[in-house]
Short mmCIF file of C-alpha atoms in Angstrom, two decimals:
data_model
loop_
_atom_site.label_atom_id
_atom_site.label_comp_id
_atom_site.label_asym_id
_atom_site.label_seq_id
_atom_site.Cartn_x
_atom_site.Cartn_y
_atom_site.Cartn_z
CA UNK S 1 23.46 -20.81 -10.33
CA UNK S 2 23.24 -21.48 -6.59
CA UNK S 3 23.30 -25.22 -7.29
CA UNK S 4 26.60 -24.97 -9.18
CA UNK S 5 28.46 -22.37 -7.11
CA UNK S 6 26.82 -20.95 -4.02
CA UNK S 7 29.37 -18.12 -3.64
CA UNK S 8 28.98 -16.83 -7.20
CA UNK S 9 25.22 -17.32 -7.02
CA UNK S 10 25.03 -15.35 -3.79
CA UNK S 11 27.09 -12.47 -5.22
CA UNK S 12 25.09 -12.28 -8.46
CA UNK S 13 21.79 -12.65 -6.59
CA UNK S 14 22.80 -9.95 -4.12
CA UNK S 15 23.67 -7.52 -6.91
CA UNK S 16 20.42 -8.32 -8.72
CA UNK S 17 18.27 -7.89 -5.61
CA UNK S 18 20.14 -4.72 -4.69
CA UNK S 19 19.46 -3.06 -8.04
CA UNK S 20 16.01 -4.46 -8.80
CA UNK S 21 14.36 -4.70 -5.38
CA UNK S 22 16.19 -2.69 -2.72
CA UNK S 23 16.79 0.21 -5.14
CA UNK S 24 13.92 -0.36 -7.56
CA UNK S 25 11.08 -0.52 -5.02
CA UNK S 26 11.87 2.88 -3.41
CA UNK S 27 12.26 4.44 -6.87
CA UNK S 28 8.79 3.17 -7.79
CA UNK S 29 7.43 4.53 -4.48
CA UNK S 30 8.91 7.97 -5.23
CA UNK S 31 7.52 7.84 -8.77
CA UNK S 32 4.03 6.96 -7.52
CA UNK S 33 4.15 9.79 -4.96
CA UNK S 34 5.12 12.34 -7.62
CA UNK S 35 2.45 11.12 -10.04
CA UNK S 36 -0.17 11.13 -7.25
CA UNK S 37 0.72 14.68 -6.21
CA UNK S 38 0.74 15.86 -9.82
CA UNK S 39 -2.68 14.28 -10.38
CA UNK S 40 -4.13 15.68 -7.12
CA UNK S 41 -4.61 12.13 -5.89
CA UNK S 42 -3.56 11.07 -2.40
CA UNK S 43 -0.47 8.86 -2.41
CA UNK S 44 -1.89 6.70 0.40
CA UNK S 45 -4.87 5.70 -1.71
CA UNK S 46 -2.66 4.77 -4.64
CA UNK S 47 -0.35 2.83 -2.30
CA UNK S 48 -3.39 1.00 -0.93
CA UNK S 49 -3.37 -1.28 -3.98
CA UNK S 50 0.20 -2.26 -3.15
CA UNK S 51 -1.03 -3.56 0.20
CA UNK S 52 -3.80 -5.51 -1.54
CA UNK S 53 -1.25 -7.08 -3.89
CA UNK S 54 1.03 -7.92 -0.97
CA UNK S 55 -1.88 -9.60 0.82
CA UNK S 56 -2.74 -11.78 -2.17
CA UNK S 57 0.90 -12.72 -2.74
CA UNK S 58 1.45 -13.58 0.93
CA UNK S 59 -1.28 -16.23 0.87
CA UNK S 60 -0.25 -17.63 -2.51
CA UNK S 61 3.45 -17.73 -1.59
CA UNK S 62 2.70 -19.29 1.80
CA UNK S 63 1.02 -22.21 0.01
CA UNK S 64 3.46 -22.42 -2.92
CA UNK S 65 6.53 -22.37 -0.70
CA UNK S 66 5.43 -25.56 1.08
CA UNK S 67 4.87 -27.28 -2.29
CA UNK S 68 7.85 -26.12 -4.35
CA UNK S 69 9.82 -22.99 -3.52
CA UNK S 70 10.88 -22.64 -7.17
CA UNK S 71 7.34 -21.50 -8.02
CA UNK S 72 7.82 -18.39 -5.89
CA UNK S 73 10.76 -17.16 -7.98
CA UNK S 74 8.89 -17.74 -11.24
CA UNK S 75 5.88 -15.85 -9.88
CA UNK S 76 8.06 -12.94 -8.76
CA UNK S 77 9.82 -12.74 -12.12
CA UNK S 78 6.51 -12.79 -13.97
CA UNK S 79 5.04 -10.00 -11.85
CA UNK S 80 8.21 -7.92 -12.30
CA UNK S 81 7.93 -8.28 -16.08
CA UNK S 82 4.28 -7.17 -16.01
CA UNK S 83 5.24 -4.12 -13.91
CA UNK S 84 8.01 -3.20 -16.36
CA UNK S 85 5.54 -3.33 -19.26
CA UNK S 86 3.01 -1.18 -17.39
CA UNK S 87 5.63 1.44 -16.49
CA UNK S 88 6.90 1.50 -20.07
CA UNK S 89 3.46 2.30 -21.49
CA UNK S 90 2.22 4.50 -18.63
CA UNK S 91 1.80 8.16 -19.56
CA UNK S 92 0.55 11.04 -17.44
CA UNK S 93 -1.04 14.13 -18.92
CA UNK S 94 0.33 17.37 -17.52
CA UNK S 95 -2.33 19.79 -16.18
CA UNK S 96 -2.81 22.96 -18.22
CA UNK S 97 -1.24 25.12 -15.50
CA UNK S 98 1.87 22.93 -15.48
CA UNK S 99 2.07 23.15 -19.27
CA UNK S 100 1.97 26.96 -19.16
CA UNK S 101 4.58 27.07 -16.39
CA UNK S 102 6.91 24.87 -18.40
CA UNK S 103 6.38 27.00 -21.48
CA UNK S 104 7.50 30.20 -19.73
CA UNK S 105 10.38 28.46 -18.00
CA UNK S 106 8.99 28.69 -14.47
CA UNK S 107 9.80 25.07 -13.79
CA UNK S 108 13.28 25.09 -15.27
CA UNK S 109 15.24 25.69 -12.08
CA UNK S 110 17.99 23.18 -12.63
CA UNK S 111 18.42 20.36 -10.18
CA UNK S 112 22.04 19.37 -9.77
CA UNK S 113 24.37 17.44 -7.52
CA UNK S 114 25.58 20.77 -6.12
CA UNK S 115 22.04 21.68 -5.03
CA UNK S 116 21.59 18.27 -3.44
CA UNK S 117 24.86 18.61 -1.52
CA UNK S 118 23.86 22.07 -0.32
CA UNK S 119 20.58 20.60 0.87
CA UNK S 120 22.45 18.16 3.09
CA UNK S 121 24.32 20.99 4.78
CA UNK S 122 21.07 21.66 6.62
CA UNK S 123 20.28 19.72 9.81
CA UNK S 124 16.78 18.63 8.71
CA UNK S 125 17.83 15.80 6.36
CA UNK S 126 20.21 14.43 8.97
CA UNK S 127 17.59 14.46 11.71
CA UNK S 128 15.20 12.62 9.38
CA UNK S 129 17.98 10.11 8.66
CA UNK S 130 18.49 9.69 12.41
CA UNK S 131 14.82 8.72 12.78
CA UNK S 132 15.01 6.36 9.80
CA UNK S 133 18.15 4.59 11.04
CA UNK S 134 17.15 4.46 14.70
CA UNK S 135 13.50 3.50 14.25
CA UNK S 136 12.62 2.27 10.76
CA UNK S 137 15.92 0.45 10.17
CA UNK S 138 15.77 -1.19 13.60
CA UNK S 139 12.23 -2.35 12.83
CA UNK S 140 13.25 -3.82 9.47
CA UNK S 141 16.13 -5.70 11.12
CA UNK S 142 13.64 -7.08 13.65
CA UNK S 143 11.22 -8.06 10.88
CA UNK S 144 13.90 -9.90 8.87
CA UNK S 145 13.81 -12.95 11.15
CA UNK S 146 10.31 -12.53 12.56
CA UNK S 147 8.95 -15.28 10.27
CA UNK S 148 11.35 -17.79 11.85
CA UNK S 149 10.40 -16.57 15.32
CA UNK S 150 6.71 -16.81 14.39
CA UNK S 151 6.89 -20.38 13.05
CA UNK S 152 8.71 -21.56 16.20
CA UNK S 153 5.39 -21.32 18.08
CA UNK S 154 3.77 -24.01 15.89
CA UNK S 155 4.07 -27.79 15.84
CA UNK S 156 5.75 -27.89 12.41
CA UNK S 157 7.51 -25.36 10.22
CA UNK S 158 5.03 -26.00 7.38
CA UNK S 159 2.06 -25.21 9.61
CA UNK S 160 3.75 -22.06 10.87
CA UNK S 161 4.58 -20.92 7.33
CA UNK S 162 0.97 -21.36 6.20
CA UNK S 163 -0.42 -19.53 9.23
CA UNK S 164 2.14 -16.76 8.74
CA UNK S 165 0.94 -16.36 5.15
CA UNK S 166 -2.71 -16.18 6.20
CA UNK S 167 -1.98 -13.68 9.00
CA UNK S 168 0.06 -11.55 6.61
CA UNK S 169 -2.82 -11.61 4.13
CA UNK S 170 -5.32 -10.51 6.77
CA UNK S 171 -2.94 -7.83 8.02
CA UNK S 172 -2.24 -6.45 4.55
CA UNK S 173 -5.95 -6.30 3.67
CA UNK S 174 -6.54 -4.32 6.86
CA UNK S 175 -3.42 -2.33 6.03
CA UNK S 176 -5.00 -1.42 2.68
CA UNK S 177 -8.21 -0.25 4.35
CA UNK S 178 -6.25 1.89 6.81
CA UNK S 179 -4.06 3.19 3.98
CA UNK S 180 -7.20 4.59 2.32
CA UNK S 181 -8.04 6.71 5.36
CA UNK S 182 -4.46 7.46 6.45
CA UNK S 183 -4.16 10.68 4.38
CA UNK S 184 -7.24 12.12 6.13
CA UNK S 185 -5.73 11.42 9.55
CA UNK S 186 -2.21 12.54 8.66
CA UNK S 187 -3.45 15.78 7.09
CA UNK S 188 -4.92 16.59 10.50
CA UNK S 189 -2.05 15.52 12.74
CA UNK S 190 0.88 16.38 10.44
CA UNK S 191 3.78 14.39 9.04
CA UNK S 192 5.93 14.61 12.18
CA UNK S 193 3.22 13.22 14.45
CA UNK S 194 2.51 10.46 11.92
CA UNK S 195 6.17 9.39 12.04
CA UNK S 196 6.18 9.49 15.84
CA UNK S 197 2.99 7.42 15.93
CA UNK S 198 4.53 4.89 13.54
CA UNK S 199 7.65 4.75 15.72
CA UNK S 200 5.54 4.11 18.81
CA UNK S 201 3.66 1.26 17.11
CA UNK S 202 6.91 -0.29 15.88
CA UNK S 203 8.44 -0.08 19.36
CA UNK S 204 5.38 -1.70 20.94
CA UNK S 205 5.47 -4.57 18.44
CA UNK S 206 9.19 -5.25 18.91
CA UNK S 207 9.12 -5.04 22.71
CA UNK S 208 5.87 -7.02 22.83
CA UNK S 209 7.48 -9.80 20.79
CA UNK S 210 10.21 -10.12 23.42
CA UNK S 211 7.55 -11.12 25.97
CA UNK S 212 5.36 -13.29 23.68
CA UNK S 213 4.75 -16.83 24.95
CA UNK S 214 2.01 -18.19 22.66
CA UNK S 215 1.00 -18.36 19.01
CA UNK S 216 -2.00 -16.09 19.66
CA UNK S 217 0.24 -13.38 21.06
CA UNK S 218 2.59 -13.39 18.07
CA UNK S 219 -0.42 -13.32 15.71
CA UNK S 220 -1.76 -10.21 17.47
CA UNK S 221 1.68 -8.59 17.41
CA UNK S 222 2.05 -9.39 13.71
CA UNK S 223 -1.21 -7.55 12.93
CA UNK S 224 0.21 -4.34 14.45
CA UNK S 225 2.15 -4.08 11.20
CA UNK S 226 -1.06 -2.98 9.46
CA UNK S 227 -1.17 0.21 11.55
CA UNK S 228 2.52 1.04 11.27
CA UNK S 229 2.98 0.92 7.49
CA UNK S 230 0.35 3.54 6.49
CA UNK S 231 1.56 6.09 9.03
CA UNK S 232 5.22 5.47 8.19
CA UNK S 233 4.98 5.64 4.39
CA UNK S 234 2.34 8.34 4.03
CA UNK S 235 3.74 10.26 6.99
CA UNK S 236 7.23 10.18 5.50
CA UNK S 237 6.13 11.78 2.23
CA UNK S 238 3.91 14.29 4.06
CA UNK S 239 6.83 15.25 6.28
CA UNK S 240 9.22 15.59 3.33
CA UNK S 241 6.87 17.73 1.23
CA UNK S 242 6.06 19.98 4.20
CA UNK S 243 9.67 20.52 5.36
CA UNK S 244 11.56 20.60 2.04
CA UNK S 245 11.05 21.99 -1.45
CA UNK S 246 8.79 19.68 -3.40
CA UNK S 247 11.36 19.25 -6.19
CA UNK S 248 13.69 17.60 -3.65
CA UNK S 249 11.08 15.10 -2.42
CA UNK S 250 12.38 12.10 -4.38
CA UNK S 251 16.01 12.90 -3.50
CA UNK S 252 15.26 13.22 0.22
CA UNK S 253 13.20 10.03 0.22
CA UNK S 254 15.71 7.93 -1.72
CA UNK S 255 18.75 9.18 0.23
CA UNK S 256 17.44 9.63 3.78
CA UNK S 257 14.73 7.00 3.87
CA UNK S 258 16.25 4.35 1.60
CA UNK S 259 20.01 4.69 1.11
CA UNK S 260 20.91 5.42 4.73
CA UNK S 261 18.53 2.72 5.96
CA UNK S 262 19.99 0.06 3.67
CA UNK S 263 23.51 1.12 4.61
CA UNK S 264 22.74 0.94 8.32
CA UNK S 265 21.05 -2.45 7.91
CA UNK S 266 24.34 -3.97 6.77
CA UNK S 267 25.86 -3.36 10.19
CA UNK S 268 22.71 -3.71 12.29
CA UNK S 269 21.89 -7.10 10.75
CA UNK S 270 25.30 -8.39 11.85
CA UNK S 271 24.75 -7.11 15.39
CA UNK S 272 21.24 -8.58 15.47
CA UNK S 273 22.53 -11.93 14.22
CA UNK S 274 25.11 -12.02 17.01
CA UNK S 275 22.40 -11.21 19.56
CA UNK S 276 20.13 -13.97 18.24
CA UNK S 277 22.93 -16.47 18.82
CA UNK S 278 23.97 -15.16 22.23
CA UNK S 279 20.72 -14.10 23.95
CA UNK S 280 18.02 -15.57 21.69
CA UNK S 281 15.19 -13.98 19.74
CA UNK S 282 13.34 -12.50 22.68
CA UNK S 283 16.41 -11.01 24.33
CA UNK S 284 17.46 -9.45 21.01
CA UNK S 285 13.94 -8.12 20.44
CA UNK S 286 13.96 -6.39 23.81
CA UNK S 287 17.21 -4.61 22.94
CA UNK S 288 15.97 -3.65 19.46
CA UNK S 289 12.65 -2.45 20.87
CA UNK S 290 14.33 -0.21 23.43
CA UNK S 291 16.56 1.22 20.68
CA UNK S 292 13.52 2.01 18.50
CA UNK S 293 11.66 3.54 21.44
CA UNK S 294 14.68 5.65 22.41
CA UNK S 295 15.08 7.10 18.92
CA UNK S 296 11.33 7.74 18.70
CA UNK S 297 11.56 9.86 21.86
CA UNK S 298 14.64 11.67 20.51
CA UNK S 299 12.76 12.42 17.28
CA UNK S 300 10.10 14.30 19.26
CA UNK S 301 12.74 17.03 19.63
CA UNK S 302 14.78 16.63 16.44
CA UNK S 303 12.11 16.35 13.72
CA UNK S 304 10.73 19.67 12.48
CA UNK S 305 7.13 20.80 12.54
CA UNK S 306 4.30 20.76 15.09
CA UNK S 307 4.72 17.91 17.56
CA UNK S 308 2.36 16.12 19.95
CA UNK S 309 2.16 19.06 22.36
CA UNK S 310 1.24 21.48 19.57
CA UNK S 311 -1.43 19.06 18.39
CA UNK S 312 -2.79 18.74 21.93
CA UNK S 313 -2.91 22.53 22.37
CA UNK S 314 -4.75 22.88 19.08
CA UNK S 315 -7.32 20.29 20.12
CA UNK S 316 -7.80 22.05 23.47
CA UNK S 317 -8.30 25.38 21.71
CA UNK S 318 -10.82 23.83 19.33
CA UNK S 319 -12.80 22.43 22.27
CA UNK S 320 -12.58 25.73 24.13
#
Protein backbone atom coordinates (compact mmCIF):
# COMPACT_ATOMS: atom_id res chain seq x y z
CA UNK A 1 0.00 0.00 0.00
CA UNK A 2 2.87 2.37 0.77
CA UNK A 3 4.24 1.78 -2.73
CA UNK A 4 0.99 2.90 -4.37
CA UNK A 5 -0.03 5.78 -2.09
CA UNK A 6 2.21 6.75 0.79
CA UNK A 7 -0.42 8.99 2.43
CA UNK A 8 -3.15 6.33 2.49
CA UNK A 9 -0.62 3.69 3.50
CA UNK A 10 0.61 5.84 6.37
CA UNK A 11 -2.94 6.48 7.63
CA UNK A 12 -3.97 2.82 7.43
CA UNK A 13 -0.68 1.68 8.95
CA UNK A 14 -1.00 4.21 11.76
CA UNK A 15 -4.52 3.05 12.60
CA UNK A 16 -3.42 -0.59 12.49
CA UNK A 17 -0.38 -0.02 14.70
CA UNK A 18 -2.44 2.10 17.07
CA UNK A 19 -5.03 -0.61 17.63
CA UNK A 20 -2.84 -3.70 17.43
CA UNK A 21 0.45 -2.58 18.97
CA UNK A 22 0.11 0.65 20.94
CA UNK A 23 -3.24 -0.44 22.42
CA UNK A 24 -2.87 -4.21 22.16
CA UNK A 25 0.49 -4.56 23.92
CA UNK A 26 -0.61 -2.73 27.12
CA UNK A 27 -3.85 -4.75 27.15
CA UNK A 28 -1.81 -7.96 27.02
CA UNK A 29 0.45 -6.64 29.82
CA UNK A 30 -2.60 -5.92 32.00
CA UNK A 31 -4.03 -9.36 31.20
CA UNK A 32 -0.77 -11.09 32.15
CA UNK A 33 -0.59 -9.13 35.42
CA UNK A 34 -4.14 -10.14 36.37
CA UNK A 35 -3.56 -13.79 35.48
CA UNK A 36 -0.24 -13.79 37.39
CA UNK A 37 -1.85 -12.29 40.49
CA UNK A 38 -4.78 -14.69 40.29
CA UNK A 39 -2.38 -17.64 39.98
CA UNK A 40 -0.13 -16.40 42.82
CA UNK A 41 2.71 -16.07 40.34
CA UNK A 42 4.89 -12.96 40.21
CA UNK A 43 4.20 -10.80 37.17
CA UNK A 44 7.91 -10.01 36.77
CA UNK A 45 8.76 -13.66 36.28
CA UNK A 46 6.06 -14.10 33.67
CA UNK A 47 7.20 -10.89 31.94
CA UNK A 48 10.75 -12.25 31.93
CA UNK A 49 9.90 -14.42 28.91
CA UNK A 50 8.86 -11.28 27.03
CA UNK A 51 12.38 -9.95 27.49
CA UNK A 52 13.83 -13.24 26.23
CA UNK A 53 11.61 -13.05 23.13
CA UNK A 54 12.60 -9.43 22.56
CA UNK A 55 16.28 -10.40 22.78
CA UNK A 56 15.93 -13.15 20.19
CA UNK A 57 13.92 -10.92 17.85
CA UNK A 58 16.40 -8.06 18.15
CA UNK A 59 19.26 -10.20 16.83
CA UNK A 60 17.17 -11.81 14.09
CA UNK A 61 15.68 -8.50 12.96
CA UNK A 62 19.09 -6.80 13.03
CA UNK A 63 20.34 -9.36 10.51
CA UNK A 64 17.15 -9.59 8.44
CA UNK A 65 16.79 -5.83 8.11
CA UNK A 66 20.15 -5.55 6.36
CA UNK A 67 19.16 -8.34 3.93
CA UNK A 68 15.52 -7.52 3.15
CA UNK A 69 13.37 -5.39 5.42
CA UNK A 70 10.22 -7.09 4.09
CA UNK A 71 11.15 -10.21 6.09
CA UNK A 72 10.70 -8.27 9.33
CA UNK A 73 7.04 -7.51 8.61
CA UNK A 74 6.30 -11.11 7.70
CA UNK A 75 7.97 -12.30 10.90
CA UNK A 76 6.00 -9.83 13.00
CA UNK A 77 2.70 -10.83 11.39
CA UNK A 78 3.45 -14.52 11.93
CA UNK A 79 4.28 -14.02 15.61
CA UNK A 80 1.12 -11.93 16.10
CA UNK A 81 -0.98 -14.73 14.61
CA UNK A 82 0.61 -17.30 16.93
CA UNK A 83 -0.09 -15.03 19.94
CA UNK A 84 -3.74 -14.65 18.89
CA UNK A 85 -4.13 -18.44 18.70
CA UNK A 86 -2.52 -18.92 22.12
CA UNK A 87 -4.75 -16.28 23.74
CA UNK A 88 -7.83 -17.80 22.11
CA UNK A 89 -7.16 -21.25 23.58
CA UNK A 90 -5.69 -20.10 26.92
CA UNK A 91 -7.87 -20.89 29.93
CA UNK A 92 -7.21 -20.23 33.59
CA UNK A 93 -8.78 -22.27 36.36
CA UNK A 94 -10.28 -20.18 39.13
CA UNK A 95 -9.08 -21.11 42.66
CA UNK A 96 -11.70 -22.72 44.89
CA UNK A 97 -11.92 -19.63 47.11
CA UNK A 98 -12.61 -17.43 44.08
CA UNK A 99 -15.29 -19.87 42.91
CA UNK A 100 -17.06 -19.71 46.29
CA UNK A 101 -16.82 -15.91 46.37
CA UNK A 102 -18.38 -15.67 42.92
CA UNK A 103 -21.12 -18.07 43.93
CA UNK A 104 -22.23 -15.93 46.88
CA UNK A 105 -21.91 -12.72 44.90
CA UNK A 106 -18.94 -11.31 46.80
CA UNK A 107 -17.16 -10.41 43.60
CA UNK A 108 -20.14 -8.88 41.84
CA UNK A 109 -19.51 -5.24 42.72
CA UNK A 110 -20.20 -3.72 39.35
CA UNK A 111 -17.46 -1.85 37.58
CA UNK A 112 -18.80 1.02 35.53
CA UNK A 113 -17.73 4.18 33.77
CA UNK A 114 -19.18 6.16 36.68
CA UNK A 115 -16.88 4.35 39.14
CA UNK A 116 -13.89 4.98 36.89
CA UNK A 117 -14.71 8.69 36.63
CA UNK A 118 -15.08 8.92 40.41
CA UNK A 119 -11.68 7.28 40.74
CA UNK A 120 -10.11 10.06 38.68
CA UNK A 121 -11.50 12.69 41.02
CA UNK A 122 -8.77 11.61 43.42
CA UNK A 123 -5.28 13.13 43.10
CA UNK A 124 -3.43 9.78 43.08
CA UNK A 125 -4.15 8.82 39.44
CA UNK A 126 -3.15 12.29 38.26
CA UNK A 127 0.12 12.25 40.18
CA UNK A 128 0.91 8.83 38.68
CA UNK A 129 0.08 10.26 35.24
CA UNK A 130 2.42 13.18 35.95
CA UNK A 131 5.26 10.72 36.58
CA UNK A 132 4.40 8.72 33.46
CA UNK A 133 4.27 11.79 31.19
CA UNK A 134 7.28 13.55 32.69
CA UNK A 135 9.57 10.54 33.04
CA UNK A 136 8.44 7.46 31.11
CA UNK A 137 7.05 9.39 28.13
CA UNK A 138 10.17 11.55 27.93
CA UNK A 139 12.30 8.40 27.96
CA UNK A 140 10.26 6.79 25.17
CA UNK A 141 10.60 9.93 23.05
CA UNK A 142 14.36 9.79 23.62
CA UNK A 143 14.46 6.09 22.72
CA UNK A 144 12.52 6.60 19.46
CA UNK A 145 15.57 7.96 17.62
CA UNK A 146 18.29 6.38 19.74
CA UNK A 147 18.97 3.72 17.09
CA UNK A 148 19.85 6.45 14.57
CA UNK A 149 22.04 8.18 17.14
CA UNK A 150 23.69 4.83 17.97
CA UNK A 151 24.49 3.91 14.36
CA UNK A 152 26.06 7.33 13.74
CA UNK A 153 29.08 6.21 15.80
CA UNK A 154 29.94 3.42 13.32
CA UNK A 155 31.61 3.44 9.91
CA UNK A 156 28.47 2.32 8.06
CA UNK A 157 24.77 2.21 8.86
CA UNK A 158 24.68 -1.56 8.25
CA UNK A 159 27.45 -2.17 10.78
CA UNK A 160 25.72 0.05 13.32
CA UNK A 161 22.39 -1.71 12.80
CA UNK A 162 23.96 -5.13 13.36
CA UNK A 163 25.81 -4.01 16.49
CA UNK A 164 22.64 -2.36 17.78
CA UNK A 165 20.81 -5.67 17.35
CA UNK A 166 23.51 -7.60 19.20
CA UNK A 167 23.66 -5.05 22.04
CA UNK A 168 19.88 -5.11 22.34
CA UNK A 169 19.96 -8.91 22.51
CA UNK A 170 22.57 -8.88 25.27
CA UNK A 171 20.67 -6.18 27.14
CA UNK A 172 17.34 -7.98 26.91
CA UNK A 173 18.83 -11.28 28.10
CA UNK A 174 20.26 -9.45 31.11
CA UNK A 175 16.93 -7.66 31.41
CA UNK A 176 15.22 -11.06 31.64
CA UNK A 177 17.57 -12.22 34.40
CA UNK A 178 16.97 -9.01 36.37
CA UNK A 179 13.22 -9.29 35.73
CA UNK A 180 13.27 -12.65 37.53
CA UNK A 181 14.67 -11.11 40.71
CA UNK A 182 12.94 -7.72 40.41
CA UNK A 183 9.82 -8.78 42.40
CA UNK A 184 12.01 -9.77 45.37
CA UNK A 185 13.70 -6.36 45.36
CA UNK A 186 10.53 -4.36 44.74
CA UNK A 187 8.63 -6.20 47.47
CA UNK A 188 11.28 -4.91 49.87
CA UNK A 189 11.61 -1.33 48.65
CA UNK A 190 8.00 -0.73 47.54
CA UNK A 191 6.41 0.34 44.28
CA UNK A 192 7.09 4.07 44.75
CA UNK A 193 10.81 3.58 45.30
CA UNK A 194 10.95 1.22 42.31
CA UNK A 195 9.45 3.92 40.08
CA UNK A 196 11.85 6.53 41.46
CA UNK A 197 14.79 4.18 40.86
CA UNK A 198 13.61 3.57 37.29
CA UNK A 199 13.29 7.33 36.77
CA UNK A 200 16.83 7.87 38.03
CA UNK A 201 18.23 5.22 35.68
CA UNK A 202 16.33 6.69 32.72
CA UNK A 203 17.58 10.19 33.52
CA UNK A 204 21.18 8.97 33.77
CA UNK A 205 20.94 7.21 30.41
CA UNK A 206 19.42 10.21 28.61
CA UNK A 207 21.83 12.77 30.11
CA UNK A 208 24.77 10.40 29.62
CA UNK A 209 23.89 10.06 25.93
CA UNK A 210 24.18 13.83 25.55
CA UNK A 211 27.87 13.59 26.52
CA UNK A 212 28.73 10.35 24.67
CA UNK A 213 31.66 10.62 22.25
CA UNK A 214 32.43 7.00 21.30
CA UNK A 215 30.75 3.76 20.29
CA UNK A 216 31.77 2.12 23.57
CA UNK A 217 30.03 4.82 25.58
CA UNK A 218 26.74 4.49 23.69
CA UNK A 219 26.93 0.68 24.06
CA UNK A 220 27.29 1.04 27.84
CA UNK A 221 24.46 3.57 27.97
CA UNK A 222 22.25 1.28 25.89
CA UNK A 223 22.71 -1.55 28.41
CA UNK A 224 21.28 0.66 31.18
CA UNK A 225 17.93 -0.14 29.60
CA UNK A 226 18.11 -3.62 31.14
CA UNK A 227 17.94 -2.14 34.66
CA UNK A 228 15.21 0.39 33.93
CA UNK A 229 12.56 -1.86 32.37
CA UNK A 230 12.12 -4.35 35.27
CA UNK A 231 11.80 -1.63 37.89
CA UNK A 232 9.45 0.44 35.73
CA UNK A 233 7.05 -2.32 34.68
CA UNK A 234 7.00 -4.38 37.86
CA UNK A 235 7.16 -1.25 40.02
CA UNK A 236 4.21 0.27 38.17
CA UNK A 237 1.93 -2.70 38.85
CA UNK A 238 3.15 -2.97 42.46
CA UNK A 239 2.43 0.72 42.97
CA UNK A 240 -1.04 0.47 41.39
CA UNK A 241 -2.10 -2.59 43.39
CA UNK A 242 -0.83 -1.06 46.65
CA UNK A 243 -2.43 2.38 46.18
CA UNK A 244 -5.71 1.50 44.43
CA UNK A 245 -8.36 -1.20 44.65
CA UNK A 246 -7.18 -4.28 42.81
CA UNK A 247 -10.25 -4.32 40.56
CA UNK A 248 -9.13 -0.96 39.14
CA UNK A 249 -5.59 -2.13 38.34
CA UNK A 250 -6.12 -2.64 34.60
CA UNK A 251 -8.03 0.64 34.26
CA UNK A 252 -5.36 2.65 36.06
CA UNK A 253 -2.58 1.01 34.06
CA UNK A 254 -4.25 1.43 30.67
CA UNK A 255 -5.36 5.03 31.29
CA UNK A 256 -2.53 6.51 33.36
CA UNK A 257 0.40 4.50 32.11
CA UNK A 258 -0.63 3.94 28.49
CA UNK A 259 -3.28 6.36 27.24
CA UNK A 260 -1.82 9.52 28.77
CA UNK A 261 1.69 8.51 27.71
CA UNK A 262 0.68 7.90 24.10
CA UNK A 263 -1.27 11.16 24.04
CA UNK A 264 1.68 13.12 25.43
CA UNK A 265 4.07 11.47 22.97
CA UNK A 266 2.18 13.03 20.06
CA UNK A 267 3.21 16.49 21.19
CA UNK A 268 6.57 15.61 22.75
CA UNK A 269 7.73 13.83 19.60
CA UNK A 270 7.12 17.01 17.59
CA UNK A 271 9.08 19.08 20.10
CA UNK A 272 11.90 16.51 20.15
CA UNK A 273 12.01 16.46 16.34
CA UNK A 274 12.37 20.24 16.26
CA UNK A 275 15.18 20.04 18.83
CA UNK A 276 17.01 17.36 16.82
CA UNK A 277 17.01 19.70 13.82
CA UNK A 278 17.97 22.85 15.73
CA UNK A 279 20.44 21.70 18.42
CA UNK A 280 21.26 18.12 17.38
CA UNK A 281 20.84 14.79 19.13
CA UNK A 282 23.08 15.51 22.09
CA UNK A 283 21.63 18.94 22.81
CA UNK A 284 18.10 17.51 22.65
CA UNK A 285 19.11 14.60 24.90
CA UNK A 286 20.42 16.99 27.54
CA UNK A 287 17.09 18.85 27.60
CA UNK A 288 15.07 15.60 27.70
CA UNK A 289 17.32 14.19 30.44
CA UNK A 290 16.88 17.26 32.63
CA UNK A 291 13.10 17.07 32.12
CA UNK A 292 13.05 13.40 33.18
CA UNK A 293 15.27 14.11 36.18
CA UNK A 294 13.11 17.06 37.23
CA UNK A 295 9.89 15.03 37.16
CA UNK A 296 11.60 12.18 39.02
CA UNK A 297 12.45 14.59 41.84
CA UNK A 298 8.91 15.99 41.82
CA UNK A 299 7.53 12.44 42.07
CA UNK A 300 9.41 11.93 45.34
CA UNK A 301 6.77 14.22 46.87
CA UNK A 302 3.72 13.51 44.69
CA UNK A 303 3.65 9.70 44.50
CA UNK A 304 1.99 7.99 47.47
CA UNK A 305 3.55 5.45 49.79
CA UNK A 306 6.85 5.13 51.65
CA UNK A 307 9.63 7.00 49.87
CA UNK A 308 13.43 6.84 49.99
CA UNK A 309 13.64 8.46 53.43
CA UNK A 310 11.16 5.98 54.91
CA UNK A 311 13.15 3.13 53.40
CA UNK A 312 16.38 4.54 54.82
CA UNK A 313 14.85 4.91 58.30
CA UNK A 314 13.61 1.33 58.16
CA UNK A 315 17.06 0.06 57.21
CA UNK A 316 18.63 2.07 60.05
CA UNK A 317 16.11 0.65 62.52
CA UNK A 318 16.81 -2.88 61.29
CA UNK A 319 20.55 -2.37 61.80
CA UNK A 320 19.99 -0.81 65.21
